[in-house]
Amino acid sequence: MKWTATKIKALKGVRKIAMLTAYDALSGALVDAADIPVVLVGDSLGMTVLGHETTLPVGMDEMLHHTAAVARGVENALILADMPFMSYQPSVAMGLENAGRFLKESHADAVKIEGGMFRAELIEALVANGIPVVGHIGLTPQSIKEMGGYKVQGKTSEQARTLMDDAMAIEQAGAFALVLECIPPELAETISSALSIPTIGIGAGAGCDGQVLVFTDLLGMSGKPVPKFVKKYADLNPIISEAFSAFKSEVEAGSFPADEQTY
Ligand code: KIV
């Protein structure tokens, strides 16, 4: 069954929603085969695959290219494309045009944008034009320079109130789900109870309606330290390194290819 924005929204209060990032046809197909209902082509692509320090250098061409690749590997999951930095911030018209490109050119089903109540006008315009939207508040990596680092947000009561107002405005504007990143678990639970759309947490505790993780973090692929909120369900980095070293040794020793690998 193909997942749609309406079906994802209807899962609130019925069952928790798993979301995982993917960046190409192979990772998309693996996520889809696990029956995970939402695959996020995150702009975390910048760090996980393209070797950047932040998400800021990622552009539309790269996101369109990788979203299209994920779409070729996915049959059932909803394909959620992250709108990259400066593809929607300058104007509603630019946001609308670029979001449309994800659906027209890359077969995305929906887009995700970062930011609070000041994004309401854009969300309304997208939804009015048939583009399903997921919001993203709390730690918003595209604002990392302004935030001064990857820190937990919403710790003071004033910040918590602002985040609640942001969440309400995003729901009101027509988003079908909302990502809550790195906020205190009590606040995430309060926001989740106040909204009728599902919240998807990352570093926001167990009280959200769903959880999202980055593909390479969950699989322990990078060999680099991961944030506290990550659970490594596998530790593939040493396994991959070992396989590569074994290949190199066998090539150097002349034992690969053996008869079984030879025509
Ligand atoms: O880019 C991304 O992977 C994300 C998730 C961390 C939510 O936005």
Tab-separated table of C-alpha atoms and ligand atoms in Angstrom:
chain	number	residue	atom	x	y	z
A	1	MET	CA	0.000	0.000	0.000
A	2	LYS	CA	1.341	3.397	-1.001
A	3	TRP	CA	1.511	5.813	1.953
A	4	THR	CA	0.011	9.276	1.458
A	5	ALA	CA	-0.021	12.389	3.606
A	6	THR	CA	-3.652	11.717	4.564
A	7	LYS	CA	-2.853	8.149	5.656
A	8	ILE	CA	0.169	9.304	7.691
A	9	LYS	CA	-1.895	11.999	9.415
A	10	ALA	CA	-4.554	9.410	10.277
A	11	LEU	CA	-1.985	7.339	12.214
A	12	LYS	CA	-2.013	9.857	15.079
A	13	GLY	CA	-3.289	8.122	18.193
A	14	VAL	CA	-3.500	4.798	16.310
A	15	ARG	CA	0.133	3.791	16.113
A	16	LYS	CA	3.564	5.405	16.326
A	17	ILE	CA	5.174	6.448	13.039
A	18	ALA	CA	8.710	5.406	12.045
A	19	MET	CA	10.601	7.652	9.623
A	20	LEU	CA	14.119	7.061	8.341
A	21	THR	CA	16.314	9.040	5.978
A	22	ALA	CA	17.588	7.662	2.666
A	23	TYR	CA	19.754	9.214	-0.016
A	24	ASP	CA	19.739	6.890	-3.027
A	25	ALA	CA	17.839	3.997	-4.609
A	26	LEU	CA	19.641	1.387	-2.485
A	27	SER	CA	18.971	3.036	0.882
A	28	GLY	CA	15.421	3.935	-0.196
A	29	ALA	CA	14.693	0.326	-1.153
A	30	LEU	CA	16.081	-0.942	2.172
A	31	VAL	CA	13.887	1.465	4.167
A	32	ASP	CA	10.855	0.565	2.061
A	33	ALA	CA	11.491	-3.171	2.463
A	34	ALA	CA	11.294	-2.688	6.249
A	35	ASP	CA	7.738	-1.296	5.790
A	36	ILE	CA	8.753	2.066	7.219
A	37	PRO	CA	5.957	4.414	6.122
A	38	VAL	CA	7.990	7.593	5.555
A	39	VAL	CA	11.383	7.925	3.885
A	40	LEU	CA	12.922	11.347	4.360
A	41	VAL	CA	15.421	12.506	1.771
A	42	GLY	CA	17.017	14.770	4.357
A	43	ASP	CA	19.404	17.592	3.611
A	44	SER	CA	21.559	15.689	6.123
A	45	LEU	CA	22.674	14.354	2.712
A	46	GLY	CA	25.245	17.163	2.966
A	47	MET	CA	27.021	15.515	5.889
A	48	THR	CA	26.170	11.830	5.480
A	49	VAL	CA	26.978	11.466	1.786
A	50	LEU	CA	28.514	14.646	0.342
A	51	GLY	CA	31.182	15.259	2.997
A	52	HIS	CA	30.088	18.750	4.111
A	53	GLU	CA	30.247	20.004	7.722
A	54	THR	CA	26.646	21.308	7.745
A	55	THR	CA	23.463	21.202	5.642
A	56	LEU	CA	24.007	24.752	4.394
A	57	PRO	CA	25.914	24.014	1.153
A	58	VAL	CA	23.275	21.562	-0.114
A	59	GLY	CA	21.387	22.920	-3.131
A	60	MET	CA	18.259	22.160	-5.156
A	61	ASP	CA	20.090	20.247	-7.898
A	62	GLU	CA	21.621	17.827	-5.380
A	63	MET	CA	18.327	17.346	-3.516
A	64	LEU	CA	16.380	16.762	-6.745
A	65	HIS	CA	18.988	14.268	-7.965
A	66	HIS	CA	19.020	12.258	-4.710
A	67	THR	CA	15.233	12.410	-4.222
A	68	ALA	CA	14.713	11.011	-7.720
A	69	ALA	CA	17.172	8.204	-6.938
A	70	VAL	CA	15.327	7.360	-3.681
A	71	ALA	CA	12.016	7.376	-5.565
A	72	ARG	CA	13.386	4.780	-8.001
A	73	GLY	CA	14.018	2.441	-5.039
A	74	VAL	CA	10.764	3.009	-3.137
A	75	GLU	CA	7.381	1.477	-3.817
A	76	ASN	CA	5.224	2.116	-0.752
A	77	ALA	CA	6.770	4.660	1.610
A	78	LEU	CA	5.793	8.307	1.416
A	79	ILE	CA	8.765	10.154	-0.095
A	80	LEU	CA	9.405	13.332	1.881
A	81	ALA	CA	11.937	15.733	0.347
A	82	ASP	CA	13.784	18.249	2.492
A	83	MET	CA	13.808	21.705	0.953
A	84	PRO	CA	17.426	22.889	1.142
A	85	PHE	CA	18.749	26.131	2.625
A	86	MET	CA	17.720	29.209	0.591
A	87	SER	CA	15.341	27.285	-1.664
A	88	TYR	CA	12.318	28.741	0.194
A	89	GLN	CA	13.598	31.378	2.625
A	90	PRO	CA	13.803	34.303	0.137
A	91	SER	CA	10.093	34.328	-0.834
A	92	VAL	CA	6.843	32.378	-0.885
A	93	ALA	CA	6.978	32.356	-4.694
A	94	MET	CA	10.437	30.783	-4.684
A	95	GLY	CA	9.372	28.199	-2.081
A	96	LEU	CA	6.310	27.292	-4.133
A	97	GLU	CA	8.299	26.925	-7.345
A	98	ASN	CA	11.039	24.801	-5.750
A	99	ALA	CA	8.601	22.600	-3.817
A	100	GLY	CA	6.742	21.986	-7.069
A	101	ARG	CA	9.987	20.826	-8.705
A	102	PHE	CA	10.320	18.041	-6.086
A	103	LEU	CA	6.899	16.654	-7.049
A	104	LYS	CA	7.282	17.209	-10.823
A	105	GLU	CA	10.904	16.194	-11.352
A	106	SER	CA	11.814	13.854	-8.459
A	107	HIS	CA	8.538	12.025	-7.660
A	108	ALA	CA	8.474	13.268	-4.056
A	109	ASP	CA	5.104	13.013	-2.291
A	110	ALA	CA	5.629	15.894	0.145
A	111	VAL	CA	8.211	18.459	1.253
A	112	LYS	CA	9.656	19.422	4.655
A	113	ILE	CA	10.563	22.979	5.577
A	114	GLU	CA	12.240	24.367	8.683
A	115	GLY	CA	10.907	27.251	10.756
A	116	GLY	CA	8.016	28.350	12.935
A	117	MET	CA	5.046	30.682	12.580
A	118	PHE	CA	6.865	32.860	10.059
A	119	ARG	CA	6.565	29.930	7.611
A	120	ALA	CA	2.750	29.802	7.914
A	121	GLU	CA	2.206	31.853	4.747
A	122	LEU	CA	4.435	29.516	2.714
A	123	ILE	CA	2.812	26.379	4.170
A	124	GLU	CA	-0.651	27.734	3.315
A	125	ALA	CA	0.449	28.499	-0.257
A	126	LEU	CA	1.996	25.033	-0.704
A	127	VAL	CA	-1.034	23.182	0.640
A	128	ALA	CA	-3.436	25.363	-1.386
A	129	ASN	CA	-1.481	24.331	-4.484
A	130	GLY	CA	-1.607	20.606	-3.727
A	131	ILE	CA	1.794	20.134	-2.083
A	132	PRO	CA	1.670	18.279	1.265
A	133	VAL	CA	3.998	19.786	3.886
A	134	VAL	CA	5.806	18.640	7.033
A	135	GLY	CA	7.051	21.379	9.390
A	136	HIS	CA	10.285	21.224	11.404
A	137	ILE	CA	10.912	23.228	14.594
A	138	GLY	CA	13.217	23.132	17.627
A	139	LEU	CA	16.801	22.655	16.504
A	140	THR	CA	16.638	23.640	12.837
A	141	PRO	CA	20.031	22.812	11.281
A	142	GLN	CA	19.664	25.382	8.485
A	143	SER	CA	19.762	28.091	11.215
A	144	ILE	CA	22.823	26.640	12.921
A	145	LYS	CA	24.903	29.810	12.455
A	146	GLU	CA	22.197	31.890	14.127
A	147	MET	CA	21.584	29.307	16.878
A	148	GLY	CA	25.298	29.093	17.681
A	149	GLY	CA	25.608	25.299	17.531
A	150	TYR	CA	23.700	22.037	17.821
A	151	LYS	CA	22.020	22.714	21.183
A	152	VAL	CA	18.778	21.624	22.827
A	153	GLN	CA	16.108	24.292	22.149
A	154	GLY	CA	13.082	25.375	24.194
A	155	LYS	CA	14.679	25.098	27.627
A	156	THR	CA	13.324	28.409	29.009
A	157	SER	CA	9.599	28.917	29.527
A	158	GLU	CA	9.596	31.755	26.989
A	159	GLN	CA	11.264	29.582	24.322
A	160	ALA	CA	8.858	26.756	25.153
A	161	ARG	CA	5.869	29.088	24.685
A	162	THR	CA	7.239	30.272	21.333
A	163	LEU	CA	7.712	26.666	20.155
A	164	MET	CA	4.138	25.837	21.160
A	165	ASP	CA	2.882	28.889	19.215
A	166	ASP	CA	5.024	27.823	16.244
A	167	ALA	CA	3.584	24.295	16.342
A	168	MET	CA	-0.007	25.587	16.487
A	169	ALA	CA	0.633	27.997	13.577
A	170	ILE	CA	2.148	25.205	11.443
A	171	GLU	CA	-0.840	22.935	12.082
A	172	GLN	CA	-3.247	25.794	11.396
A	173	ALA	CA	-1.469	26.540	8.101
A	174	GLY	CA	-2.179	22.979	6.908
A	175	ALA	CA	0.967	20.885	7.522
A	176	PHE	CA	0.165	17.178	7.904
A	177	ALA	CA	2.997	16.417	10.366
A	178	LEU	CA	5.671	18.224	12.351
A	179	VAL	CA	9.272	17.256	13.145
A	180	LEU	CA	10.405	18.251	16.656
A	181	GLU	CA	14.198	18.228	16.897
A	182	CYS	CA	16.217	18.395	20.125
A	183	ILE	CA	13.703	19.841	22.567
A	184	PRO	CA	12.988	18.737	26.153
A	185	PRO	CA	10.794	15.593	26.257
A	186	GLU	CA	8.127	17.244	28.465
A	187	LEU	CA	7.713	20.068	25.952
A	188	ALA	CA	7.565	17.593	23.042
A	189	GLU	CA	4.851	15.660	24.861
A	190	THR	CA	2.858	18.830	25.599
A	191	ILE	CA	3.073	19.951	21.961
A	192	SER	CA	2.148	16.447	20.744
A	193	SER	CA	-0.959	16.401	22.969
A	194	ALA	CA	-2.015	19.873	21.832
A	195	LEU	CA	-1.817	19.103	18.103
A	196	SER	CA	-4.128	17.036	15.938
A	197	ILE	CA	-1.314	16.300	13.453
A	198	PRO	CA	1.420	13.768	14.305
A	199	THR	CA	4.738	14.958	15.716
A	200	ILE	CA	7.898	13.126	14.684
A	201	GLY	CA	10.688	13.457	17.220
A	202	ILE	CA	14.458	13.377	16.919
A	203	GLY	CA	16.147	13.989	20.244
A	204	ALA	CA	12.741	14.959	21.664
A	205	GLY	CA	11.914	11.952	23.840
A	206	ALA	CA	9.321	9.192	23.688
A	207	GLY	CA	6.208	11.378	23.914
A	208	CYS	CA	6.101	12.211	20.190
A	209	ASP	CA	3.779	10.444	17.743
A	210	GLY	CA	6.730	9.068	15.810
A	211	GLN	CA	10.514	9.043	15.595
A	212	VAL	CA	13.012	9.777	12.836
A	213	LEU	CA	16.674	8.808	12.621
A	214	VAL	CA	19.399	9.275	10.039
A	215	PHE	CA	20.075	6.063	8.053
A	216	THR	CA	23.867	6.108	8.507
A	217	ASP	CA	23.570	6.885	12.262
A	218	LEU	CA	21.145	4.006	12.903
A	219	LEU	CA	23.459	1.627	11.044
A	220	GLY	CA	26.682	2.891	12.667
A	221	MET	CA	28.218	3.460	9.233
A	222	SER	CA	30.274	6.634	9.635
A	223	GLY	CA	32.729	5.551	12.341
A	224	LYS	CA	32.302	9.046	13.854
A	225	PRO	CA	30.661	9.906	17.209
A	226	VAL	CA	26.867	10.257	16.984
A	227	PRO	CA	24.545	12.503	19.051
A	228	LYS	CA	23.140	11.151	22.351
A	229	PHE	CA	19.663	10.701	20.834
A	230	VAL	CA	20.901	8.143	18.276
A	231	LYS	CA	20.502	4.441	18.903
A	232	LYS	CA	22.805	2.355	16.716
A	233	TYR	CA	20.765	-0.678	15.721
A	234	ALA	CA	23.847	-2.034	13.940
A	235	ASP	CA	27.557	-1.205	13.929
A	236	LEU	CA	28.422	-1.599	10.271
A	237	ASN	CA	31.548	0.573	10.070
A	238	PRO	CA	33.971	-2.041	11.446
A	239	ILE	CA	32.238	-4.802	9.469
A	240	ILE	CA	32.654	-2.855	6.210
A	241	SER	CA	36.290	-1.994	7.045
A	242	GLU	CA	37.034	-5.633	7.759
A	243	ALA	CA	35.488	-6.729	4.445
A	244	PHE	CA	37.515	-4.131	2.508
A	245	SER	CA	40.748	-5.166	4.278
A	246	ALA	CA	40.069	-8.836	3.526
A	247	PHE	CA	39.508	-7.979	-0.169
A	248	LYS	CA	42.756	-5.976	-0.310
A	249	SER	CA	44.730	-8.784	1.374
A	250	GLU	CA	43.339	-11.427	-0.970
A	251	VAL	CA	44.019	-9.312	-4.085
A	252	GLU	CA	47.562	-8.692	-2.904
A	253	ALA	CA	48.047	-12.374	-2.050
A	254	GLY	CA	46.588	-13.472	-5.407
A	255	SER	CA	43.894	-15.603	-3.702
A	256	PHE	CA	41.017	-13.525	-5.185
A	257	PRO	CA	39.557	-14.395	-7.626
A	258	ALA	CA	39.562	-18.128	-6.852
A	259	ASP	CA	38.169	-20.788	-9.202
A	260	GLU	CA	34.578	-20.093	-7.971
A	261	GLN	CA	34.775	-16.477	-9.173
A	262	THR	CA	36.381	-17.300	-12.485
A	263	TYR	CA	34.596	-18.061	-15.814
B	1	KIV	O1	17.968	16.266	7.158
B	1	KIV	C1	17.543	15.424	7.962
B	1	KIV	O2	17.977	14.266	7.995
B	1	KIV	C2	16.514	15.854	8.904
B	1	KIV	C3	16.180	14.940	10.035
B	1	KIV	C4	17.297	14.912	10.989
B	1	KIV	C5	14.897	15.298	10.670
B	1	KIV	O3	15.976	16.908	8.757
